[in-house]
């Protein structure tokens, strides 16, 4: 059984320290959507962040599209 952290705000602050901005949409993704579903669950259901989405197609779907933008390097791309 999953249990919430003893202090969810501590976990939220840890995520903010990792660069997550709770004021913007957060889109979790991975190669096939499995790990990103876990990330969505923790952020949305346990930490109660409302602006979290899971892109279930993830890189398997997006990477097969022709002509779509892909940001590389350390800097975020423009959506």
mmCIF file of N, CA, C and O in Angstrom:
data_model
loop_
_atom_site.group_PDB
_atom_site.id
_atom_site.type_symbol
_atom_site.label_atom_id
_atom_site.label_comp_id
_atom_site.label_asym_id
_atom_site.label_seq_id
_atom_site.Cartn_x
_atom_site.Cartn_y
_atom_site.Cartn_z
ATOM 1 N N UNK A 1 0.841 -1.179 0.000
ATOM 2 C CA UNK A 1 0.000 0.000 0.000
ATOM 3 C C UNK A 1 0.886 1.242 0.000
ATOM 4 O O UNK A 1 1.848 1.338 0.734
ATOM 5 N N UNK A 2 0.543 2.221 -0.862
ATOM 6 C CA UNK A 2 1.284 3.479 -0.907
ATOM 7 C C UNK A 2 0.850 4.357 0.254
ATOM 8 O O UNK A 2 -0.325 4.439 0.571
ATOM 9 N N UNK A 3 1.808 5.000 0.874
ATOM 10 C CA UNK A 3 1.490 5.963 1.910
ATOM 11 C C UNK A 3 2.159 7.282 1.570
ATOM 12 O O UNK A 3 3.228 7.311 0.970
ATOM 13 N N UNK A 4 1.518 8.345 1.947
ATOM 14 C CA UNK A 4 2.065 9.672 1.690
ATOM 15 C C UNK A 4 3.260 9.913 2.591
ATOM 16 O O UNK A 4 3.359 9.340 3.671
ATOM 17 N N UNK A 5 4.210 10.747 2.143
ATOM 18 C CA UNK A 5 5.331 11.092 3.003
ATOM 19 C C UNK A 5 4.825 11.739 4.283
ATOM 20 O O UNK A 5 3.746 12.317 4.308
ATOM 21 N N UNK A 6 5.594 11.636 5.351
ATOM 22 C CA UNK A 6 5.158 12.219 6.611
ATOM 23 C C UNK A 6 4.963 13.725 6.491
ATOM 24 O O UNK A 6 4.133 14.303 7.166
ATOM 25 N N UNK A 7 5.717 14.360 5.608
ATOM 26 C CA UNK A 7 5.568 15.795 5.383
ATOM 27 C C UNK A 7 5.660 16.073 3.884
ATOM 28 O O UNK A 7 6.746 16.296 3.364
ATOM 29 N N UNK A 8 4.519 16.059 3.170
ATOM 30 C CA UNK A 8 4.554 16.280 1.721
ATOM 31 C C UNK A 8 5.191 17.599 1.317
ATOM 32 O O UNK A 8 5.776 17.703 0.253
ATOM 33 N N UNK A 9 5.117 18.627 2.151
ATOM 34 C CA UNK A 9 5.710 19.917 1.798
ATOM 35 C C UNK A 9 7.231 19.799 1.690
ATOM 36 O O UNK A 9 7.845 20.464 0.878
ATOM 37 N N UNK A 10 7.833 18.947 2.508
ATOM 38 C CA UNK A 10 9.272 18.736 2.410
ATOM 39 C C UNK A 10 9.608 18.145 1.053
ATOM 40 O O UNK A 10 10.563 18.570 0.398
ATOM 41 N N UNK A 11 8.809 17.197 0.590
ATOM 42 C CA UNK A 11 9.039 16.601 -0.723
ATOM 43 C C UNK A 11 8.800 17.621 -1.835
ATOM 44 O O UNK A 11 9.530 17.657 -2.817
ATOM 45 N N UNK A 12 7.783 18.463 -1.685
ATOM 46 C CA UNK A 12 7.518 19.508 -2.677
ATOM 47 C C UNK A 12 8.679 20.477 -2.768
ATOM 48 O O UNK A 12 9.091 20.884 -3.844
ATOM 49 N N UNK A 13 9.240 20.842 -1.627
ATOM 50 C CA UNK A 13 10.386 21.748 -1.614
ATOM 51 C C UNK A 13 11.594 21.089 -2.255
ATOM 52 O O UNK A 13 12.355 21.746 -2.955
ATOM 53 N N UNK A 14 11.771 19.795 -2.033
ATOM 54 C CA UNK A 14 12.880 19.082 -2.671
ATOM 55 C C UNK A 14 12.734 19.106 -4.180
ATOM 56 O O UNK A 14 13.707 19.304 -4.904
ATOM 57 N N UNK A 15 11.518 18.911 -4.673
ATOM 58 C CA UNK A 15 11.276 18.950 -6.122
ATOM 59 C C UNK A 15 11.513 20.350 -6.666
ATOM 60 O O UNK A 15 12.069 20.504 -7.747
ATOM 61 N N UNK A 16 11.105 21.369 -5.922
ATOM 62 C CA UNK A 16 11.336 22.741 -6.366
ATOM 63 C C UNK A 16 12.826 23.020 -6.452
ATOM 64 O O UNK A 16 13.292 23.695 -7.359
ATOM 65 N N UNK A 17 13.584 22.478 -5.503
ATOM 66 C CA UNK A 17 15.026 22.643 -5.517
ATOM 67 C C UNK A 17 15.666 21.961 -6.713
ATOM 68 O O UNK A 17 16.768 22.320 -7.132
ATOM 69 N N UNK A 18 14.976 20.994 -7.293
ATOM 70 C CA UNK A 18 15.484 20.284 -8.467
ATOM 71 C C UNK A 18 15.116 21.010 -9.755
ATOM 72 O O UNK A 18 15.428 20.544 -10.845
ATOM 73 N N UNK A 19 14.434 22.150 -9.644
ATOM 74 C CA UNK A 19 14.126 22.943 -10.828
ATOM 75 C C UNK A 19 12.677 22.891 -11.288
ATOM 76 O O UNK A 19 12.337 23.471 -12.306
ATOM 77 N N UNK A 20 11.808 22.188 -10.576
ATOM 78 C CA UNK A 20 10.400 22.165 -10.970
ATOM 79 C C UNK A 20 9.737 23.471 -10.565
ATOM 80 O O UNK A 20 9.935 23.970 -9.465
ATOM 81 N N UNK A 21 8.950 24.032 -11.468
ATOM 82 C CA UNK A 21 8.230 25.267 -11.209
ATOM 83 C C UNK A 21 6.755 24.914 -11.087
ATOM 84 O O UNK A 21 6.099 24.592 -12.070
ATOM 85 N N UNK A 22 6.217 24.979 -9.869
ATOM 86 C CA UNK A 22 4.834 24.575 -9.623
ATOM 87 C C UNK A 22 3.832 25.522 -10.270
ATOM 88 O O UNK A 22 2.656 25.210 -10.356
ATOM 89 N N UNK A 23 4.281 26.706 -10.717
ATOM 90 C CA UNK A 23 3.371 27.653 -11.347
ATOM 91 C C UNK A 23 3.136 27.356 -12.827
ATOM 92 O O UNK A 23 2.283 27.967 -13.453
ATOM 93 N N UNK A 24 3.900 26.442 -13.387
ATOM 94 C CA UNK A 24 3.756 26.078 -14.801
ATOM 95 C C UNK A 24 3.330 24.617 -14.904
ATOM 96 O O UNK A 24 3.503 23.842 -13.969
ATOM 97 N N UNK A 25 2.773 24.264 -16.065
ATOM 98 C CA UNK A 25 2.449 22.855 -16.300
ATOM 99 C C UNK A 25 3.733 22.027 -16.282
ATOM 100 O O UNK A 25 4.755 22.435 -16.842
ATOM 101 N N UNK A 26 3.663 20.887 -15.644
ATOM 102 C CA UNK A 26 4.774 19.935 -15.627
ATOM 103 C C UNK A 26 4.317 18.726 -16.426
ATOM 104 O O UNK A 26 3.265 18.150 -16.138
ATOM 105 N N UNK A 27 5.079 18.363 -17.442
ATOM 106 C CA UNK A 27 4.716 17.228 -18.283
ATOM 107 C C UNK A 27 5.773 16.150 -18.098
ATOM 108 O O UNK A 27 6.939 16.333 -18.447
ATOM 109 N N UNK A 28 5.349 15.034 -17.522
ATOM 110 C CA UNK A 28 6.251 13.906 -17.310
ATOM 111 C C UNK A 28 6.290 13.065 -18.582
ATOM 112 O O UNK A 28 5.264 12.830 -19.214
ATOM 113 N N UNK A 29 7.486 12.638 -18.962
ATOM 114 C CA UNK A 29 7.617 11.774 -20.137
ATOM 115 C C UNK A 29 8.819 10.859 -19.942
ATOM 116 O O UNK A 29 9.691 11.111 -19.127
ATOM 117 N N UNK A 30 8.835 9.789 -20.680
ATOM 118 C CA UNK A 30 9.966 8.870 -20.693
ATOM 119 C C UNK A 30 9.949 8.176 -22.055
ATOM 120 O O UNK A 30 9.393 8.691 -23.004
ATOM 121 N N UNK A 31 10.523 7.003 -22.145
ATOM 122 C CA UNK A 31 10.587 6.323 -23.441
ATOM 123 C C UNK A 31 9.241 5.739 -23.864
ATOM 124 O O UNK A 31 8.832 5.880 -25.006
ATOM 125 N N UNK A 32 8.533 5.075 -22.938
ATOM 126 C CA UNK A 32 7.259 4.458 -23.325
ATOM 127 C C UNK A 32 6.082 4.856 -22.427
ATOM 128 O O UNK A 32 4.974 4.406 -22.640
ATOM 129 N N UNK A 33 6.310 5.662 -21.426
ATOM 130 C CA UNK A 33 5.217 6.134 -20.586
ATOM 131 C C UNK A 33 5.082 5.452 -19.244
ATOM 132 O O UNK A 33 4.304 5.894 -18.401
ATOM 133 N N UNK A 34 5.828 4.390 -19.001
ATOM 134 C CA UNK A 34 5.693 3.660 -17.736
ATOM 135 C C UNK A 34 6.297 4.439 -16.562
ATOM 136 O O UNK A 34 5.622 4.680 -15.559
ATOM 137 N N UNK A 35 7.556 4.837 -16.683
ATOM 138 C CA UNK A 35 8.196 5.586 -15.588
ATOM 139 C C UNK A 35 7.550 6.949 -15.403
ATOM 140 O O UNK A 35 7.434 7.448 -14.285
ATOM 141 N N UNK A 36 7.130 7.570 -16.487
ATOM 142 C CA UNK A 36 6.489 8.880 -16.355
ATOM 143 C C UNK A 36 5.146 8.770 -15.639
ATOM 144 O O UNK A 36 4.723 9.708 -14.963
ATOM 145 N N UNK A 37 4.480 7.630 -15.750
ATOM 146 C CA UNK A 37 3.228 7.425 -15.015
ATOM 147 C C UNK A 37 3.494 7.402 -13.508
ATOM 148 O O UNK A 37 2.712 7.945 -12.726
ATOM 149 N N UNK A 38 4.605 6.802 -13.105
ATOM 150 C CA UNK A 38 4.978 6.815 -11.684
ATOM 151 C C UNK A 38 5.265 8.244 -11.217
ATOM 152 O O UNK A 38 4.848 8.648 -10.132
ATOM 153 N N UNK A 39 5.976 8.996 -12.056
ATOM 154 C CA UNK A 39 6.284 10.389 -11.723
ATOM 155 C C UNK A 39 4.997 11.193 -11.589
ATOM 156 O O UNK A 39 4.812 11.942 -10.627
ATOM 157 N N UNK A 40 4.072 11.021 -12.533
ATOM 158 C CA UNK A 40 2.779 11.716 -12.467
ATOM 159 C C UNK A 40 2.055 11.364 -11.174
ATOM 160 O O UNK A 40 1.535 12.237 -10.484
ATOM 161 N N UNK A 41 2.033 10.077 -10.822
ATOM 162 C CA UNK A 41 1.324 9.629 -9.628
ATOM 163 C C UNK A 41 1.869 10.310 -8.372
ATOM 164 O O UNK A 41 1.113 10.818 -7.552
ATOM 165 N N UNK A 42 3.176 10.320 -8.235
ATOM 166 C CA UNK A 42 3.780 10.932 -7.044
ATOM 167 C C UNK A 42 3.484 12.425 -6.996
ATOM 168 O O UNK A 42 3.039 12.946 -5.970
ATOM 169 N N UNK A 43 3.723 13.133 -8.108
ATOM 170 C CA UNK A 43 3.523 14.578 -8.108
ATOM 171 C C UNK A 43 2.058 14.963 -7.961
ATOM 172 O O UNK A 43 1.708 15.866 -7.205
ATOM 173 N N UNK A 44 1.174 14.278 -8.678
ATOM 174 C CA UNK A 44 -0.239 14.661 -8.700
ATOM 175 C C UNK A 44 -1.021 14.105 -7.515
ATOM 176 O O UNK A 44 -1.765 14.826 -6.859
ATOM 177 N N UNK A 45 -0.863 12.829 -7.248
ATOM 178 C CA UNK A 45 -1.691 12.180 -6.235
ATOM 179 C C UNK A 45 -1.128 12.299 -4.822
ATOM 180 O O UNK A 45 -1.884 12.479 -3.881
ATOM 181 N N UNK A 46 0.180 12.184 -4.669
ATOM 182 C CA UNK A 46 0.759 12.233 -3.324
ATOM 183 C C UNK A 46 1.107 13.659 -2.922
ATOM 184 O O UNK A 46 0.765 14.102 -1.833
ATOM 185 N N UNK A 47 1.787 14.396 -3.810
ATOM 186 C CA UNK A 47 2.173 15.773 -3.488
ATOM 187 C C UNK A 47 1.090 16.786 -3.840
ATOM 188 O O UNK A 47 1.248 17.975 -3.600
ATOM 189 N N UNK A 48 -0.009 16.302 -4.447
ATOM 190 C CA UNK A 48 -1.205 17.103 -4.739
ATOM 191 C C UNK A 48 -0.925 18.330 -5.614
ATOM 192 O O UNK A 48 -1.504 19.397 -5.432
ATOM 193 N N UNK A 49 -0.052 18.158 -6.593
ATOM 194 C CA UNK A 49 0.227 19.220 -7.563
ATOM 195 C C UNK A 49 -0.769 19.075 -8.718
ATOM 196 O O UNK A 49 -0.866 18.016 -9.320
ATOM 197 N N UNK A 50 -1.512 20.129 -9.001
ATOM 198 C CA UNK A 50 -2.603 20.045 -9.969
ATOM 199 C C UNK A 50 -2.169 20.250 -11.413
ATOM 200 O O UNK A 50 -2.883 19.876 -12.329
ATOM 201 N N UNK A 51 -1.010 20.845 -11.654
ATOM 202 C CA UNK A 51 -0.583 21.175 -13.015
ATOM 203 C C UNK A 51 0.410 20.145 -13.556
ATOM 204 O O UNK A 51 1.391 20.498 -14.190
ATOM 205 N N UNK A 52 0.128 18.860 -13.306
ATOM 206 C CA UNK A 52 1.020 17.794 -13.759
ATOM 207 C C UNK A 52 0.271 16.938 -14.772
ATOM 208 O O UNK A 52 -0.878 16.566 -14.557
ATOM 209 N N UNK A 53 0.947 16.662 -15.875
ATOM 210 C CA UNK A 53 0.361 15.827 -16.925
ATOM 211 C C UNK A 53 1.355 14.730 -17.289
ATOM 212 O O UNK A 53 2.558 14.881 -17.105
ATOM 213 N N UNK A 54 0.841 13.622 -17.813
ATOM 214 C CA UNK A 54 1.689 12.536 -18.280
ATOM 215 C C UNK A 54 1.504 12.394 -19.794
ATOM 216 O O UNK A 54 0.393 12.204 -20.269
ATOM 217 N N UNK A 55 2.589 12.519 -20.530
ATOM 218 C CA UNK A 55 2.539 12.284 -21.976
ATOM 219 C C UNK A 55 2.768 10.796 -22.188
ATOM 220 O O UNK A 55 3.891 10.326 -22.192
ATOM 221 N N UNK A 56 1.677 10.036 -22.324
ATOM 222 C CA UNK A 56 1.789 8.579 -22.370
ATOM 223 C C UNK A 56 2.389 8.051 -23.665
ATOM 224 O O UNK A 56 2.879 6.932 -23.704
ATOM 225 N N UNK A 57 2.388 8.845 -24.722
ATOM 226 C CA UNK A 57 3.043 8.414 -25.954
ATOM 227 C C UNK A 57 4.553 8.490 -25.831
ATOM 228 O O UNK A 57 5.287 7.672 -26.356
ATOM 229 N N UNK A 58 4.996 9.465 -25.089
ATOM 230 C CA UNK A 58 6.403 9.700 -24.790
ATOM 231 C C UNK A 58 7.282 9.634 -26.015
ATOM 232 O O UNK A 58 6.844 9.897 -27.124
ATOM 233 N N UNK A 59 8.572 9.309 -25.844
ATOM 234 C CA UNK A 59 9.526 9.378 -26.949
ATOM 235 C C UNK A 59 9.264 8.343 -28.031
ATOM 236 O O UNK A 59 9.630 8.557 -29.187
ATOM 237 N N UNK A 60 8.637 7.236 -27.706
ATOM 238 C CA UNK A 60 8.333 6.253 -28.740
ATOM 239 C C UNK A 60 7.426 6.866 -29.802
ATOM 240 O O UNK A 60 7.637 6.698 -30.996
ATOM 241 N N UNK A 61 6.433 7.621 -29.375
ATOM 242 C CA UNK A 61 5.522 8.276 -30.313
ATOM 243 C C UNK A 61 6.143 9.543 -30.901
ATOM 244 O O UNK A 61 6.214 9.702 -32.120
ATOM 245 N N UNK A 62 6.598 10.441 -30.054
ATOM 246 C CA UNK A 62 7.090 11.742 -30.504
ATOM 247 C C UNK A 62 8.336 11.604 -31.379
ATOM 248 O O UNK A 62 8.492 12.293 -32.367
ATOM 249 N N UNK A 63 9.213 10.680 -31.014
ATOM 250 C CA UNK A 63 10.453 10.504 -31.762
ATOM 251 C C UNK A 63 10.255 9.954 -33.162
ATOM 252 O O UNK A 63 11.124 10.078 -34.016
ATOM 253 N N UNK A 64 9.103 9.347 -33.415
ATOM 254 C CA UNK A 64 8.837 8.813 -34.750
ATOM 255 C C UNK A 64 8.180 9.835 -35.674
ATOM 256 O O UNK A 64 8.022 9.584 -36.869
ATOM 257 N N UNK A 65 7.806 10.990 -35.138
ATOM 258 C CA UNK A 65 7.195 12.039 -35.951
ATOM 259 C C UNK A 65 8.272 12.779 -36.734
ATOM 260 O O UNK A 65 9.376 12.997 -36.243
ATOM 261 N N UNK A 66 7.946 13.175 -37.939
ATOM 262 C CA UNK A 66 8.895 13.890 -38.797
ATOM 263 C C UNK A 66 8.620 15.393 -38.713
ATOM 264 O O UNK A 66 7.475 15.829 -38.777
ATOM 265 N N UNK A 67 9.683 16.169 -38.540
ATOM 266 C CA UNK A 67 9.567 17.619 -38.585
ATOM 267 C C UNK A 67 9.116 18.287 -37.304
ATOM 268 O O UNK A 67 8.748 19.459 -37.318
ATOM 269 N N UNK A 68 9.115 17.570 -36.179
ATOM 270 C CA UNK A 68 8.723 18.188 -34.917
ATOM 271 C C UNK A 68 9.967 18.692 -34.189
ATOM 272 O O UNK A 68 11.056 18.144 -34.348
ATOM 273 N N UNK A 69 9.837 19.755 -33.404
ATOM 274 C CA UNK A 69 11.012 20.301 -32.717
ATOM 275 C C UNK A 69 11.491 19.398 -31.583
ATOM 276 O O UNK A 69 10.686 18.763 -30.899
ATOM 277 N N UNK A 70 12.805 19.353 -31.415
ATOM 278 C CA UNK A 70 13.418 18.611 -30.315
ATOM 279 C C UNK A 70 14.502 19.502 -29.722
ATOM 280 O O UNK A 70 15.404 19.942 -30.433
ATOM 281 N N UNK A 71 14.390 19.804 -28.443
ATOM 282 C CA UNK A 71 15.415 20.607 -27.762
ATOM 283 C C UNK A 71 16.537 19.687 -27.317
ATOM 284 O O UNK A 71 16.293 18.602 -26.788
ATOM 285 N N UNK A 72 17.764 20.103 -27.539
ATOM 286 C CA UNK A 72 18.917 19.313 -27.107
ATOM 287 C C UNK A 72 19.823 20.193 -26.240
ATOM 288 O O UNK A 72 19.767 21.413 -26.312
ATOM 289 N N UNK A 73 20.625 19.557 -25.423
ATOM 290 C CA UNK A 73 21.522 20.302 -24.556
ATOM 291 C C UNK A 73 20.888 20.616 -23.219
ATOM 292 O O UNK A 73 19.856 20.053 -22.853
ATOM 293 N N UNK A 74 21.507 21.524 -22.502
ATOM 294 C CA UNK A 74 21.055 21.853 -21.144
ATOM 295 C C UNK A 74 19.951 22.887 -21.089
ATOM 296 O O UNK A 74 19.281 23.042 -20.082
ATOM 297 N N UNK A 75 19.781 23.660 -22.149
ATOM 298 C CA UNK A 75 18.788 24.712 -22.152
ATOM 299 C C UNK A 75 17.419 24.170 -22.583
ATOM 300 O O UNK A 75 17.338 23.394 -23.525
ATOM 301 N N UNK A 76 16.336 24.600 -21.892
ATOM 302 C CA UNK A 76 15.003 24.137 -22.309
ATOM 303 C C UNK A 76 14.613 24.748 -23.646
ATOM 304 O O UNK A 76 15.051 25.847 -23.993
ATOM 305 N N UNK A 77 13.816 24.037 -24.376
ATOM 306 C CA UNK A 77 13.321 24.556 -25.657
ATOM 307 C C UNK A 77 12.128 25.454 -25.456
ATOM 308 O O UNK A 77 11.632 25.628 -24.350
ATOM 309 N N UNK A 78 11.651 26.025 -26.535
ATOM 310 C CA UNK A 78 10.463 26.875 -26.505
ATOM 311 C C UNK A 78 9.279 26.055 -26.995
ATOM 312 O O UNK A 78 9.344 25.421 -28.027
ATOM 313 N N UNK A 79 8.211 26.075 -26.219
ATOM 314 C CA UNK A 79 7.020 25.332 -26.609
ATOM 315 C C UNK A 79 6.102 26.207 -27.432
ATOM 316 O O UNK A 79 6.081 27.379 -27.331
#
